[in-house]
XYZ file of C-alpha atoms in Angstrom:
75
model
C 62.229 35.984 17.024
C 64.492 33.171 18.222
C 61.466 31.461 19.820
C 59.681 31.320 16.454
C 62.705 29.824 14.729
C 63.093 27.164 17.417
C 59.392 26.314 17.242
C 59.525 26.156 13.436
C 62.522 23.828 13.495
C 60.802 21.580 16.049
C 57.591 21.460 13.989
C 59.575 20.752 10.804
C 61.504 17.894 12.390
C 58.284 16.463 13.813
C 56.603 16.545 10.398
C 59.623 14.935 8.707
C 59.715 12.250 11.406
C 56.026 11.510 10.887
C 56.450 11.237 7.107
C 59.441 8.939 7.512
C 57.493 6.704 9.898
C 54.319 6.613 7.797
C 55.856 6.122 4.350
C 59.099 4.213 5.089
C 59.212 2.504 8.483
C 55.565 1.389 8.829
C 55.223 -0.234 5.367
C 58.493 -2.143 5.727
C 57.435 -3.484 9.135
C 54.028 -4.482 7.780
C 55.663 -6.280 4.841
C 57.933 -8.218 7.207
C 54.978 -9.170 9.396
C 52.890 -10.223 6.400
C 55.730 -12.282 4.942
C 56.195 -14.214 8.184
C 52.453 -14.659 8.614
C 51.995 -15.844 5.027
C 54.831 -18.351 5.360
C 53.386 -19.805 8.571
C 49.892 -19.911 7.086
C 51.029 -21.671 3.918
C 52.971 -24.272 5.905
C 50.065 -24.872 8.294
C 47.475 -25.055 5.511
C 45.788 -28.354 4.735
C 44.711 -27.239 1.262
C 45.448 -29.808 -1.449
C 47.436 -27.266 -3.432
C 49.888 -26.865 -0.535
C 51.287 -30.353 -1.029
C 53.562 -29.233 -3.878
C 56.252 -26.584 -3.788
C 54.628 -24.438 -6.470
C 51.228 -24.806 -4.812
C 52.669 -23.746 -1.478
C 54.324 -20.693 -3.083
C 51.047 -19.718 -4.759
C 49.230 -20.085 -1.456
C 51.917 -18.036 0.335
C 51.583 -15.317 -2.302
C 47.811 -15.266 -1.828
C 48.129 -15.016 1.968
C 50.781 -12.281 1.608
C 48.630 -10.167 -0.705
C 45.582 -10.645 1.519
C 47.579 -9.487 4.531
C 48.861 -6.398 2.682
C 45.305 -5.532 1.638
C 44.086 -5.998 5.192
C 46.807 -3.664 6.493
C 45.980 -1.089 3.830
C 49.140 -1.161 1.736
C 47.645 -2.445 -1.505
C 44.266 -2.307 -3.139
């Protein structure tokens, strides 16, 4: 009986750990990566709209959303 309880606790902790990773840790890491990537891409862009501050922010937002879509966080 004790073996079943120990196995159940181990399985429960494993499932909770997986859910935490998949729904909390992974998305926050992807958002950080996409934010850094979008910033670098907007700074390195030679698009005419990137010459102004508002144009650069719009371009960064576009790159950020594209990255999130690519990683599967948004549709």
